Structures are given as C-alpha cells and as structure tokens.
Short mmCIF file of C-alpha atoms in Angstrom, two decimals:
data_model
loop_
_atom_site.label_atom_id
_atom_site.label_comp_id
_atom_site.label_asym_id
_atom_site.label_seq_id
_atom_site.Cartn_x
_atom_site.Cartn_y
_atom_site.Cartn_z
CA UNK A 1 37.93 -14.87 89.36
CA UNK A 2 38.68 -19.75 88.42
CA UNK A 3 40.26 -20.57 85.60
CA UNK A 4 40.20 -23.86 84.55
CA UNK A 5 43.77 -24.72 82.67
CA UNK A 6 42.74 -26.93 81.28
CA UNK A 7 39.16 -25.97 79.15
CA UNK A 8 42.31 -23.55 77.70
CA UNK A 9 44.22 -25.65 76.28
CA UNK A 10 41.49 -27.13 75.08
CA UNK A 11 39.99 -24.40 73.62
CA UNK A 12 43.75 -23.13 72.54
CA UNK A 13 44.14 -26.86 70.84
CA UNK A 14 40.97 -26.68 68.65
CA UNK A 15 41.42 -23.09 67.17
CA UNK A 16 45.04 -24.62 66.19
CA UNK A 17 43.70 -26.56 64.19
CA UNK A 18 40.71 -24.62 62.63
CA UNK A 19 43.11 -21.88 61.14
CA UNK A 20 45.01 -23.83 59.56
CA UNK A 21 42.13 -25.42 57.36
CA UNK A 22 40.12 -23.18 57.25
CA UNK A 23 43.13 -21.49 55.10
CA UNK A 24 43.80 -24.31 52.91
CA UNK A 25 40.13 -25.06 51.97
CA UNK A 26 41.15 -21.17 51.19
CA UNK A 27 43.77 -21.55 48.72
CA UNK A 28 42.36 -24.18 47.25
CA UNK A 29 39.68 -22.77 46.12
CA UNK A 30 41.00 -19.76 44.99
CA UNK A 31 43.06 -21.99 42.53
CA UNK A 32 40.00 -23.87 41.55
CA UNK A 33 39.10 -20.41 40.28
CA UNK A 34 41.77 -19.49 38.23
CA UNK A 35 42.28 -22.76 36.24
CA UNK A 36 38.73 -23.25 35.41
CA UNK A 37 38.05 -19.51 34.13
CA UNK A 38 36.58 -19.45 31.05
CA UNK A 39 38.18 -16.89 28.27
CA UNK A 40 34.65 -15.67 27.46
CA UNK A 41 35.59 -13.14 30.24
CA UNK A 42 39.11 -12.20 29.51
CA UNK A 43 39.49 -9.25 28.87
CA UNK A 44 40.44 -8.88 24.33
CA UNK A 45 44.12 -7.73 24.51
CA UNK A 46 45.46 -9.84 27.08
CA UNK A 47 48.36 -12.65 27.56
CA UNK A 48 45.69 -15.28 28.33
CA UNK A 49 43.21 -14.39 25.44
CA UNK A 50 45.68 -13.88 23.10
CA UNK A 51 47.67 -16.89 23.98
CA UNK A 52 44.46 -19.34 24.35
CA UNK A 53 41.34 -17.65 21.90
CA UNK A 54 42.71 -15.41 19.64
CA UNK A 55 45.46 -17.85 18.15
CA UNK A 56 43.75 -21.12 18.22
CA UNK A 57 42.95 -21.54 14.22
CA UNK A 58 47.34 -20.92 14.48
CA UNK A 59 47.58 -24.03 15.97
CA UNK A 60 49.93 -21.57 18.79
CA UNK A 61 47.61 -23.30 21.85
CA UNK A 62 48.00 -26.31 21.62
CA UNK A 63 45.15 -27.53 19.72
CA UNK A 64 43.03 -25.48 22.18
CA UNK A 65 44.95 -26.96 25.55
CA UNK A 66 46.68 -24.59 28.12
CA UNK A 67 49.34 -26.34 31.24
CA UNK A 68 48.14 -24.24 34.45
CA UNK A 69 50.40 -22.90 37.90
CA UNK A 70 49.89 -27.05 39.21
CA UNK A 71 51.23 -28.48 35.66
CA UNK A 72 47.57 -30.35 34.72
CA UNK A 73 46.63 -29.59 31.49
CA UNK A 74 43.24 -27.27 31.34
CA UNK A 75 40.75 -27.12 28.52
CA UNK A 76 40.23 -23.17 27.16
CA UNK A 77 36.85 -22.28 26.96
CA UNK A 78 35.32 -21.83 23.23
CA UNK A 79 35.80 -17.72 21.65
CA UNK A 80 31.83 -16.91 22.07
CA UNK A 81 29.24 -17.88 19.47
CA UNK A 82 29.23 -15.91 16.97
CA UNK A 83 27.38 -12.77 16.95
CA UNK A 84 28.19 -12.16 20.27
CA UNK A 85 31.29 -9.90 21.00
CA UNK A 86 33.61 -9.76 24.10
CA UNK A 87 32.74 -7.99 27.16
CA UNK A 88 34.06 -4.37 27.36
CA UNK A 89 35.62 -3.58 30.85
CA UNK A 90 32.56 -1.37 31.90
CA UNK A 91 30.30 -3.99 30.80
CA UNK A 92 27.82 -5.08 33.41
CA UNK A 93 28.43 -8.51 34.35
CA UNK A 94 25.52 -11.07 35.58
CA UNK A 95 21.90 -9.71 36.49
CA UNK A 96 21.44 -6.04 37.19
CA UNK A 97 21.40 -5.53 41.27
CA UNK A 98 18.20 -5.37 43.12
CA UNK A 99 17.50 -1.28 44.65
CA UNK A 100 16.30 1.27 43.17
CA UNK A 101 18.43 2.53 40.12
CA UNK A 102 20.61 6.00 41.34
CA UNK A 103 18.16 7.93 40.39
CA UNK A 104 15.22 6.58 41.23
CA UNK A 105 14.29 9.16 44.59
CA UNK A 106 14.34 6.53 47.85
CA UNK A 107 11.35 7.18 49.61
CA UNK A 108 8.09 9.80 50.08
CA UNK A 109 9.52 12.60 50.10
CA UNK A 110 10.96 14.78 52.98
CA UNK A 111 7.12 16.89 53.82
CA UNK A 112 3.97 17.60 51.97
CA UNK A 113 2.37 15.69 49.90
CA UNK A 114 2.59 13.58 48.18
CA UNK A 115 2.79 14.83 44.41
CA UNK A 116 -0.65 14.52 41.38
CA UNK A 117 0.58 12.25 38.80
CA UNK A 118 1.50 14.60 35.87
CA UNK A 119 -0.30 13.10 32.40
CA UNK A 120 1.44 13.17 29.23
CA UNK A 121 2.20 16.00 26.88
CA UNK A 122 -0.68 15.50 24.59
CA UNK A 123 0.49 15.59 20.87
CA UNK A 124 -1.17 19.01 18.90
CA UNK A 125 -2.69 16.80 15.60
CA UNK A 126 -2.58 19.11 12.78
CA UNK A 127 -5.31 20.88 11.18
CA UNK A 128 -6.36 19.32 8.78
CA UNK A 129 -6.27 21.92 4.80
CA UNK A 130 -9.34 22.55 3.06
CA UNK A 131 -9.56 20.78 0.33
CA UNK A 132 -11.14 22.78 -2.71
CA UNK A 133 -11.67 20.62 -5.15
CA UNK A 134 -13.66 17.26 -4.95
CA UNK A 135 -12.56 16.01 -8.11
CA UNK A 136 -8.81 16.20 -6.44
CA UNK A 137 -10.13 13.73 -4.59
CA UNK A 138 -11.67 11.08 -7.03
CA UNK A 139 -8.37 11.13 -8.54
CA UNK A 140 -6.50 10.80 -5.75
CA UNK A 141 -7.92 7.98 -4.19
CA UNK A 142 -7.72 6.72 -7.49
CA UNK A 143 -3.77 6.69 -7.97
CA UNK A 144 -4.18 4.83 -4.45
CA UNK A 145 -6.21 2.30 -5.58
CA UNK A 146 -3.46 1.28 -8.29
CA UNK A 147 -0.86 1.69 -5.85
CA UNK A 148 -2.06 -1.33 -4.97
CA UNK A 149 -2.91 -3.14 -8.22
CA UNK A 150 -0.50 -5.86 -8.88
CA UNK A 151 -0.73 -5.00 -12.48
CA UNK A 152 -0.26 -1.72 -12.75
CA UNK A 153 2.36 -0.01 -15.11
CA UNK A 154 5.67 -0.23 -14.29
CA UNK A 155 6.72 2.78 -16.42
CA UNK A 156 9.29 3.49 -17.79
CA UNK A 157 11.88 6.40 -15.65
CA UNK A 158 13.43 9.35 -17.31
CA UNK A 159 15.28 11.02 -14.64
CA UNK A 160 12.83 11.94 -12.38
CA UNK A 161 9.58 11.83 -14.50
CA UNK A 162 7.47 7.57 -15.11
CA UNK A 163 7.04 7.35 -18.39
CA UNK A 164 3.59 5.15 -18.85
CA UNK A 165 3.12 4.05 -22.56
CA UNK A 166 0.11 1.98 -24.34
CA UNK A 167 -1.59 1.18 -27.61
CA UNK A 168 -4.93 -1.24 -28.14
CA UNK A 169 -4.58 -3.01 -31.21
CA UNK A 170 -7.93 -4.80 -32.08
CA UNK A 171 -11.22 -5.53 -34.24
CA UNK A 172 -14.23 -2.84 -34.80
CA UNK A 173 -17.92 -3.54 -36.11
CA UNK A 174 -20.56 -1.61 -35.59
CA UNK A 175 -24.35 -1.46 -36.84
CA UNK A 176 -24.25 2.70 -37.51
CA UNK A 177 -20.98 3.25 -37.88
CA UNK A 178 -21.78 7.20 -38.99
CA UNK A 179 -24.88 7.13 -36.42
CA UNK A 180 -26.77 7.80 -39.57
CA UNK A 181 -30.83 6.62 -39.53
CA UNK A 182 -30.23 3.45 -41.47
CA UNK A 183 -28.56 0.93 -39.90
CA UNK A 184 -26.25 -1.60 -41.75
CA UNK A 185 -23.51 -3.47 -39.85
CA UNK A 186 -19.53 -2.54 -40.89
CA UNK A 187 -16.05 -4.12 -39.08
CA UNK A 188 -13.06 -2.43 -39.51
CA UNK A 189 -9.59 -2.21 -37.49
CA UNK A 190 -9.01 -0.04 -34.19
CA UNK A 191 -5.94 1.53 -32.76
CA UNK A 192 -5.77 3.61 -29.71
CA UNK A 193 -2.26 5.04 -27.93
CA UNK A 194 -2.24 6.87 -25.16
CA UNK A 195 0.78 7.97 -23.09
CA UNK A 196 1.51 9.79 -19.85
CA UNK A 197 4.16 11.56 -18.07
CA UNK A 198 4.18 12.39 -14.93
CA UNK A 199 6.86 14.14 -12.53
CA UNK A 200 8.16 12.22 -8.91
CA UNK A 201 9.17 15.11 -7.54
CA UNK A 202 8.93 15.36 -3.27
CA UNK A 203 7.29 19.59 -4.32
CA UNK A 204 5.44 20.45 -6.83
CA UNK A 205 3.87 18.64 -10.04
CA UNK A 206 4.11 18.22 -13.94
CA UNK A 207 1.48 15.90 -15.85
CA UNK A 208 1.00 14.71 -19.81
CA UNK A 209 -1.41 12.95 -21.03
CA UNK A 210 -1.92 11.95 -24.64
CA UNK A 211 -4.52 9.34 -26.14
CA UNK A 212 -5.56 9.02 -29.57
CA UNK A 213 -8.28 6.52 -31.08
CA UNK A 214 -9.04 6.05 -34.07
CA UNK A 215 -11.31 3.17 -36.39
CA UNK A 216 -10.88 2.21 -40.06
CA UNK A 217 -13.69 0.60 -42.32
CA UNK A 218 -14.30 -0.31 -46.25
CA UNK A 219 -16.41 3.33 -45.73
CA UNK A 220 -14.00 5.94 -45.59
CA UNK A 221 -16.69 8.82 -44.92
CA UNK A 222 -17.68 5.97 -41.54
CA UNK A 223 -14.20 6.68 -39.92
CA UNK A 224 -13.46 7.66 -36.70
CA UNK A 225 -11.10 9.53 -35.32
CA UNK A 226 -9.92 11.73 -31.30
CA UNK A 227 -7.60 12.45 -30.30
CA UNK A 228 -7.40 14.84 -26.57
CA UNK A 229 -3.53 16.21 -24.54
CA UNK A 230 -3.76 17.31 -21.58
CA UNK A 231 -0.67 19.61 -18.89
CA UNK A 232 -1.10 20.44 -16.15
CA UNK A 233 0.95 21.56 -14.05
CA UNK A 234 1.74 22.39 -9.62
CA UNK A 235 3.79 24.77 -8.59
CA UNK A 236 3.92 24.78 -4.29
CA UNK A 237 5.59 28.30 -3.06
CA UNK A 238 4.48 26.61 0.13
CA UNK A 239 2.64 24.29 1.89
CA UNK A 240 -0.70 26.51 1.91
CA UNK A 241 0.29 28.25 -1.39
CA UNK A 242 -0.15 27.08 -5.06
CA UNK A 243 -0.67 28.33 -8.99
CA UNK A 244 -2.13 25.25 -11.12
CA UNK A 245 -1.69 26.22 -15.01
CA UNK A 246 -2.93 23.44 -17.55
CA UNK A 247 -3.42 23.26 -21.04
CA UNK A 248 -5.12 21.16 -22.92
CA UNK A 249 -6.43 20.31 -26.18
CA UNK A 250 -9.79 18.15 -27.59
CA UNK A 251 -10.05 16.65 -31.97
CA UNK A 252 -13.26 15.58 -32.38
CA UNK A 253 -16.07 14.38 -35.68
CA UNK A 254 -19.63 15.56 -35.88
CA UNK A 255 -21.76 13.58 -35.64
CA UNK A 256 -23.97 13.96 -39.09
CA UNK A 257 -27.33 13.71 -36.81
CA UNK A 258 -26.22 16.75 -34.72
CA UNK A 259 -28.48 19.91 -35.55
CA UNK A 260 -25.90 22.35 -36.16
CA UNK A 261 -23.74 19.96 -39.42
CA UNK A 262 -25.05 20.79 -42.08
CA UNK A 263 -27.45 18.69 -44.29
CA UNK A 264 -25.67 18.78 -47.06
CA UNK A 265 -22.66 16.73 -45.77
CA UNK A 266 -20.13 13.77 -47.64
CA UNK A 267 -17.75 13.68 -44.83
CA UNK A 268 -18.00 14.58 -40.55
CA UNK A 269 -16.76 17.88 -40.42
CA UNK A 270 -14.30 17.89 -37.02
CA UNK A 271 -14.78 20.41 -34.52
CA UNK A 272 -11.17 21.47 -32.31
CA UNK A 273 -11.74 23.10 -29.18
CA UNK A 274 -8.11 24.42 -27.63
CA UNK A 275 -8.22 25.71 -23.53
CA UNK A 276 -5.47 27.09 -20.94
CA UNK A 277 -6.10 28.10 -17.33
CA UNK A 278 -4.37 29.82 -14.14
CA UNK A 279 -5.05 29.29 -11.28
CA UNK A 280 -3.75 30.64 -7.44
CA UNK A 281 -4.97 28.72 -3.98
CA UNK A 282 -4.66 29.63 -0.63
CA UNK A 283 -5.42 27.76 2.07
CA UNK A 284 -5.82 30.18 5.67
CA UNK A 285 -6.49 27.77 8.81
CA UNK A 286 -9.80 26.53 7.78
CA UNK A 287 -10.32 28.68 5.33
CA UNK A 288 -8.97 27.88 0.75
CA UNK A 289 -9.63 30.65 -1.34
CA UNK A 290 -8.92 29.82 -5.47
CA UNK A 291 -8.44 32.45 -8.74
CA UNK A 292 -8.38 31.19 -11.35
CA UNK A 293 -8.54 32.90 -14.77
CA UNK A 294 -10.08 30.40 -18.62
CA UNK A 295 -9.31 30.27 -22.27
CA UNK A 296 -10.71 28.23 -24.73
CA UNK A 297 -11.62 28.45 -28.17
CA UNK A 298 -13.34 26.09 -30.77
CA UNK A 299 -13.16 25.89 -33.76
CA UNK A 300 -15.18 23.28 -36.96
CA UNK A 301 -14.33 22.03 -40.65
CA UNK A 302 -15.48 23.45 -43.42
CA UNK A 303 -18.71 21.00 -44.70
CA UNK A 304 -17.55 19.19 -48.56
CA UNK A 305 -20.73 18.25 -50.23
CA UNK A 306 -20.97 15.60 -52.79
CA UNK A 307 -21.14 18.39 -55.49
CA UNK A 308 -17.27 19.35 -54.67
CA UNK A 309 -18.55 22.21 -52.92
CA UNK A 310 -17.64 23.50 -49.79
CA UNK A 311 -20.61 25.25 -47.16
CA UNK A 312 -18.21 27.26 -44.53
CA UNK A 313 -18.38 26.63 -40.52
CA UNK A 314 -16.06 30.29 -39.94
CA UNK A 315 -19.13 31.85 -38.23
CA UNK A 316 -19.10 28.65 -34.82
CA UNK A 317 -15.36 30.14 -34.43
CA UNK A 318 -16.24 30.97 -31.48
CA UNK A 319 -13.36 31.94 -28.07
CA UNK A 320 -14.46 31.82 -24.09
CA UNK A 321 -12.56 33.93 -21.54
CA UNK A 322 -13.79 33.18 -17.89
CA UNK A 323 -12.65 33.99 -14.24
CA UNK A 324 -13.28 32.38 -11.05
CA UNK A 325 -13.76 31.52 -7.61
CA UNK A 326 -14.67 29.88 -4.79
CA UNK A 327 -14.57 29.89 -1.13
CA UNK A 328 -14.45 26.79 1.30
CA UNK A 329 -14.67 26.16 4.77
CA UNK A 330 -13.69 23.26 6.36
CA UNK A 331 -16.00 22.17 9.17
CA UNK A 332 -15.12 18.99 9.38
CA UNK A 333 -12.69 16.97 7.68
CA UNK A 334 -15.78 15.46 6.22
CA UNK A 335 -17.12 18.23 5.17
CA UNK A 336 -16.56 21.34 3.46
CA UNK A 337 -19.25 23.72 2.36
CA UNK A 338 -17.95 26.31 -1.09
CA UNK A 339 -19.71 28.70 -3.44
CA UNK A 340 -18.58 29.82 -6.35
CA UNK A 341 -18.97 32.23 -8.93
CA UNK A 342 -18.05 32.11 -12.20
CA UNK A 343 -18.40 35.49 -15.04
CA UNK A 344 -16.69 35.58 -18.47
CA UNK A 345 -17.95 36.43 -22.07
CA UNK A 346 -18.21 34.91 -25.12
CA UNK A 347 -16.67 36.20 -28.55
CA UNK A 348 -17.03 34.83 -32.27
CA UNK A 349 -14.79 35.24 -35.11
CA UNK A 350 -17.69 36.99 -36.88
CA UNK A 351 -19.46 39.92 -35.11
CA UNK A 352 -23.13 37.65 -37.54
CA UNK A 353 -22.87 34.35 -38.23
CA UNK A 354 -25.13 33.15 -42.45
CA UNK A 355 -28.21 34.44 -40.92
CA UNK A 356 -27.53 37.78 -39.32
CA UNK A 357 -27.62 37.64 -35.70
CA UNK A 358 -24.92 38.71 -33.46
CA UNK A 359 -24.21 35.52 -31.07
CA UNK A 360 -21.65 37.99 -28.69
CA UNK A 361 -22.71 37.17 -25.12
CA UNK A 362 -21.51 37.99 -21.52
CA UNK A 363 -21.92 35.93 -18.24
CA UNK A 364 -21.88 34.45 -15.24
CA UNK A 365 -22.91 32.03 -12.22
CA UNK A 366 -23.63 31.53 -9.02
CA UNK A 367 -22.88 27.78 -7.52
CA UNK A 368 -22.83 26.46 -3.93
CA UNK A 369 -22.25 23.17 -2.30
CA UNK A 370 -19.96 21.01 -0.40
CA UNK A 371 -17.03 18.35 -0.95
CA UNK A 372 -17.19 15.54 1.05
CA UNK A 373 -13.90 13.31 2.17
CA UNK A 374 -15.54 9.65 4.01
CA UNK A 375 -12.63 8.09 1.46
CA UNK A 376 -12.38 5.63 1.04
CA UNK A 377 -15.66 5.31 1.16
CA UNK A 378 -16.57 8.16 -0.13
CA UNK A 379 -15.48 11.35 -2.00
CA UNK A 380 -16.12 13.94 -3.78
CA UNK A 381 -18.33 17.33 -4.45
CA UNK A 382 -21.83 18.16 -5.26
CA UNK A 383 -23.86 21.62 -5.75
CA UNK A 384 -26.04 23.39 -7.10
CA UNK A 385 -26.42 26.65 -8.77
CA UNK A 386 -28.13 28.88 -12.28
CA UNK A 387 -26.45 29.97 -15.19
CA UNK A 388 -27.87 34.28 -16.18
CA UNK A 389 -26.30 34.58 -20.34
CA UNK A 390 -27.19 37.68 -21.81
CA UNK A 391 -26.76 38.88 -26.13
CA UNK A 392 -25.58 40.69 -28.25
CA UNK A 393 -28.87 40.62 -30.50
CA UNK A 394 -31.46 42.19 -28.89
CA UNK A 395 -34.52 39.61 -30.64
CA UNK A 396 -32.48 37.01 -28.64
CA UNK A 397 -33.39 36.48 -24.74
CA UNK A 398 -31.79 35.66 -22.47
CA UNK A 399 -30.82 32.80 -20.97
CA UNK A 400 -31.55 31.58 -17.47
CA UNK A 401 -30.76 28.03 -15.82
CA UNK A 402 -30.27 25.84 -13.47
CA UNK A 403 -27.41 23.97 -12.51
CA UNK A 404 -26.21 20.93 -10.67
CA UNK A 405 -23.37 19.69 -9.69
CA UNK A 406 -21.58 16.70 -8.64
CA UNK A 407 -18.96 13.65 -8.64
CA UNK A 408 -18.60 11.03 -6.00
CA UNK A 409 -16.64 8.19 -5.78
CA UNK A 410 -18.34 5.22 -3.85
CA UNK A 411 -16.85 2.40 -1.95
CA UNK A 412 -20.17 -0.22 -1.07
CA UNK A 413 -17.18 -2.54 -0.20
CA UNK A 414 -13.73 -2.90 -1.14
CA UNK A 415 -12.68 -3.20 -5.10
CA UNK A 416 -16.06 -1.92 -5.92
CA UNK A 417 -16.44 1.36 -7.00
CA UNK A 418 -19.41 3.50 -7.96
CA UNK A 419 -18.46 6.84 -9.91
CA UNK A 420 -22.41 9.35 -9.92
CA UNK A 421 -21.18 12.21 -12.35
CA UNK A 422 -24.13 15.66 -13.13
CA UNK A 423 -23.78 18.30 -14.67
CA UNK A 424 -24.78 21.75 -16.51
CA UNK A 425 -23.15 23.28 -19.62
CA UNK A 426 -24.14 25.72 -22.79
CA UNK A 427 -23.32 25.74 -26.89
CA UNK A 428 -23.06 27.81 -28.19
CA UNK A 429 -25.13 27.21 -32.11
CA UNK A 430 -26.12 28.14 -35.53
CA UNK A 431 -29.71 27.42 -35.99
CA UNK A 432 -31.88 29.84 -37.25
CA UNK A 433 -33.49 31.37 -34.54
CA UNK A 434 -32.01 29.55 -31.18
CA UNK A 435 -29.54 31.49 -29.13
CA UNK A 436 -27.62 28.81 -27.50
CA UNK A 437 -28.80 25.06 -25.97
CA UNK A 438 -28.52 23.94 -22.31
CA UNK A 439 -27.35 20.10 -22.11
CA UNK A 440 -28.14 18.11 -19.61
CA UNK A 441 -25.78 15.23 -18.12
CA UNK A 442 -25.15 12.45 -15.56
CA UNK A 443 -23.47 9.21 -16.58
CA UNK A 444 -23.01 5.94 -13.70
CA UNK A 445 -20.51 3.48 -13.87
CA UNK A 446 -19.50 0.84 -12.17
CA UNK A 447 -16.42 -1.15 -11.56
CA UNK A 448 -15.95 -4.17 -10.32
CA UNK A 449 -12.06 -5.85 -9.50
CA UNK A 450 -13.05 -9.25 -10.10
CA UNK A 451 -9.96 -11.20 -10.11
CA UNK A 452 -6.35 -9.36 -9.42
CA UNK A 453 -6.61 -9.79 -13.48
CA UNK A 454 -9.60 -9.14 -13.84
CA UNK A 455 -11.30 -6.07 -14.57
CA UNK A 456 -15.16 -5.21 -14.96
CA UNK A 457 -16.96 -1.68 -14.99
CA UNK A 458 -21.01 -0.59 -16.74
CA UNK A 459 -22.01 1.60 -16.77
CA UNK A 460 -25.57 4.59 -18.58
CA UNK A 461 -26.21 7.66 -19.07
CA UNK A 462 -28.17 9.93 -19.95
CA UNK A 463 -27.54 13.41 -22.13
CA UNK A 464 -31.30 16.13 -22.24
CA UNK A 465 -30.23 18.87 -24.10
CA UNK A 466 -32.20 21.50 -25.29
CA UNK A 467 -32.31 24.73 -28.07
CA UNK A 468 -33.56 27.91 -26.38
CA UNK A 469 -35.07 29.42 -28.65
CA UNK A 470 -36.46 27.60 -31.11
CA UNK A 471 -39.04 23.60 -30.00
CA UNK A 472 -36.03 21.52 -30.18
CA UNK A 473 -34.58 19.07 -27.67
CA UNK A 474 -32.56 15.67 -28.19
CA UNK A 475 -31.83 13.33 -25.35
CA UNK A 476 -29.79 11.04 -25.77
CA UNK A 477 -29.15 7.19 -24.32
CA UNK A 478 -26.02 5.12 -23.58
CA UNK A 479 -25.26 1.91 -21.51
CA UNK A 480 -21.91 0.31 -21.55
CA UNK A 481 -20.07 -3.02 -20.63
CA UNK A 482 -16.56 -3.74 -20.60
CA UNK A 483 -14.04 -6.60 -19.67
CA UNK A 484 -10.06 -5.58 -18.51
CA UNK A 485 -8.51 -9.50 -19.00
CA UNK A 486 -4.17 -8.63 -17.07
CA UNK A 487 -1.81 -11.36 -18.76
CA UNK A 488 0.50 -9.47 -16.89
CA UNK A 489 2.17 -6.66 -16.27
CA UNK A 490 2.64 -5.77 -19.55
CA UNK A 491 0.37 -7.14 -21.40
CA UNK A 492 -4.92 -7.14 -21.47
CA UNK A 493 -7.30 -8.60 -23.19
CA UNK A 494 -9.82 -6.03 -23.54
CA UNK A 495 -13.31 -6.44 -24.57
CA UNK A 496 -15.58 -3.48 -24.35
CA UNK A 497 -19.63 -3.19 -25.90
CA UNK A 498 -21.63 0.45 -26.50
CA UNK A 499 -24.93 1.61 -27.10
CA UNK A 500 -26.62 4.59 -27.85
CA UNK A 501 -30.01 5.84 -28.43
CA UNK A 502 -30.23 9.32 -29.59
CA UNK A 503 -33.66 10.81 -29.91
CA UNK A 504 -34.85 14.21 -31.40
CA UNK A 505 -37.93 16.05 -31.12
CA UNK A 506 -39.44 17.32 -33.58
CA UNK A 507 -36.95 14.23 -35.28
CA UNK A 508 -36.82 10.35 -35.98
CA UNK A 509 -34.45 7.98 -33.21
CA UNK A 510 -30.86 6.95 -34.52
CA UNK A 511 -30.31 3.29 -32.54
CA UNK A 512 -26.12 2.06 -32.89
CA UNK A 513 -24.61 -0.46 -31.86
CA UNK A 514 -20.66 -1.18 -30.69
CA UNK A 515 -18.21 -3.94 -29.99
CA UNK A 516 -14.90 -3.83 -30.27
CA UNK A 517 -12.62 -5.79 -29.22
CA UNK A 518 -8.80 -6.11 -28.62
CA UNK A 519 -4.90 -6.71 -26.35
CA UNK A 520 -3.72 -3.63 -24.83
CA UNK A 521 0.35 -3.72 -25.14
CA UNK A 522 1.53 -1.11 -21.60
CA UNK A 523 4.87 -0.48 -20.36
#
C-alpha cells in the first residue's frame, strides 16, 4: 500500500495545533466558573461562605469584594433572600430529571393482561344517631343562630362555666292590670332580671336558668310577679348512653277571673310549682329508647278577703308522679317515627276537698308521631294521642281526651323563623261537680332579623279550656308584637305590645292591652 508522506505530515501538524488550543479553552472555562460561582451555592461552614457571606456585615470580607487566584477582584454574590435558607448538601440542584421516578414501573407488565384500575377505598359514613326529642333539635338550631349573632351576649367566664346575666328596666302601662271586667289605664315600673350559667365541657353538660319579672303600680293589688328557676344536667356514660336530670320551680299569680280563684279574694293568690325528673337514653344503631321518671307538686296560697278573713286552698295542693317511655326508629336522617307511653297518678294532700269530693286519680297516655330533622330549614316533632284518667270518687266520670302535640321551627328564608307549638294538657280543679279540665293550646310566632341589630317578632295564641263534668269553657285569644334594637353587645332597647281576650261561657268577656318599654343591660 502506497502512503503519501506529505499528507501525513500535514495531518499531524493540524492535530498538534488543535489539541493545545482545546486544552487552553478548557482551562479558561474552568477558571471562569471558579471566579463567578455564586456564594448562594456555597455550603454553610465552608471557608468561602464564612469569609464572603456570613461575615459581610462585620466588614471582614473587604466590603463584599474578594481576590481570586488571578489577582482580579470578583464581586461576591448577595446573601439569600429572607426565608430562603442555604441549600443542604443533599438538596437537589436545578429542575427534576426527566423520566420515570425510581418507584414507578417502566413499561407494561412482562406477561399477562394489564391490571384493571383499582377504585379508591370508600369512606364508611357513620350512621346518624336517633334524636328521640324534636325539641332538642329546635334548641340546637336556635343556639347555632345565636352563635352567628354579632350582638349576642359575650358572658363572663368562670373557670369552665360561662355566666350570662341580663337586667331589664323600664315602664309598663295596661288598661286592665288586674284582669277584671272593668278597664282602666294604669302605668307602673318594670324589672326583669335573668341569669344563665352554662358549662363549656367536651362531655357532659350543666345549665342553670333563673328568670324573674315584677311590675309595680300605684294600686299594689295590681302588682304582678313571676319567677322561674330551671336546672338541667346531662351525663354522658358513652357515645350511645346518657343520663338526664331536671329540676325546676315556677311562681305565678292567679287571675281574679280564674274560675278556681275565690270570688271574695282582694289580692291575687300565688301558685307555686315544683318539678324534678330523671331519665336515661340509649341508642342502638337506628333504634333509640328512653325512660324517664318525673315528679311535680302544685301548691296554692290562701286567699285574704276584704273583711280580713282567710280562705284556705290547701285542698288544691297535689303531687303528680309519672313514668314515661319512648321508642323511636331512624328511617332516614330526616324522619324518625316514635311512640310514647305515659303512666301516672295524682295525689292530693287532703283526701277530700271542701265539697267532699275525692280527687285522687290514675291516668295513662299513648302518643305516636314523627321527628323531623331538615335543619336548618325545618326541625321539630309532631304527634297525636289519647288520654284516659280514672278518679277515686265514683261521682266523677272518667276523663277521656284526644291529644295533639307539635313543636316545629320552620325557616322559609335566612334570618326568618316561624315557630308552631301545639299542646294538650290537663289540670285539676276544685269546682263543684267538675273532675278536671282539658286545655288545648296553640301558638304561632314569626321572628325576623331585619338588620344585624334590629329584631322583630309577632305572634298569635289560642287556649281552649273545657271543664269536664260541668257546662263551663274558657277561651283565651292572645296577640303580641315586639322590637329589640341592639345598641351594642351590652345594651338594647325593647318594646312590646300584648293583647288578650278571655271569654268565659257562661260568663263575661275580658280584654286587656299592655304596652312596655325597657332598657336591657346584658353581659
């Protein structure tokens, strides 16, 4: 093979020139990188970081300028921005590399069909618990609305309790303050204190309510007084078992037009009510059961006549004992049918009254209904039932009465509530020949928050009382309207108007108009 010597010599010369040139370019590039490398990427603790960056404020880094190996002055990079720490030795630099992650499979499986997509695990929804009481639902909705009220009471914290006191001071005027047939306008003063003490615990609950109202007129016979105390407690044994305790006291004055009030009375006699209850509630998935025992005592004050004589009303004092059982089944979170049975007995302090009647009795009730839970739109319960009562005195016929009960809260729109309450109750009496009375009552209330600090309410009421064994009925119509203007969280102005019309058949018709204006102080 013939080789051309001149071509080989020329090629070697070109290679000899190119190799040194490449080496020079590579050295210059490495030197430039060393002199221009930012201190942001210098590890903490290295000499360069300590001299050029960490001690710039002390002036030991020559005002941020350093001399490199070539003698040229190079500006050190500024420190990292606030909140941007120096990278750690194992921190990645630059964007993530392309390609699959180390834990990702590469390509399809080696053999067999592809695996079907696996659905995400379903989270099991907890079954709603039975409520057993629609009135508790209403109270929960009301408490949630009060929590959103910017003018609601703040309260005073006492350890794990919250104390909320309120005091109303104002004036009242009525055209029939004593509830008599004759109407005559009279003005007076009004005082209404309230006190609420409530626990703030994760489990269990305790609450105490104290309320009072007193109005004072020039004629003290027209003065009105009312007081109420109520204690409730709940002990949570478990998430499905709870024990409830209740105790209460109520003090009111009877009206002169009440058929049980002696006609010779010159002052309105007082009526006092004491009550207590103990119950347990158990939930079994969708089934709920409760058992409750209760005690109630009623006492009546003796009546003073114009001559100074005293008429005893001890024959009206009585005790009532009752045992109530309720069972409900949760069909859906919105509907929960229930059935309730009550058995009880009423015992009077005296075996016979002034007319010689034995008024002790035994009674029973059976009610069925449904609890509705569509809160916050609709919440409560409604039911119907029947009551049978048997008396010790053979001269009294058994009392049989249909029962209707409802407690519903409907919110057609935000900041507007409509409340409906229906109840059927029985009361004893000492009217000669009458074994007792059945009272059917209904109240409809409309509430509207017109502004954040302006609240309005209006309502209608009807009470129909039928005395069993005598031809006597009492019908009472009521209407009211009120405004509450909150000045701030600690003061409000309250105005209220009430109309009452009472019809006794046979008897007279009595009408009463009452207006009150008060300043409410709250904490």
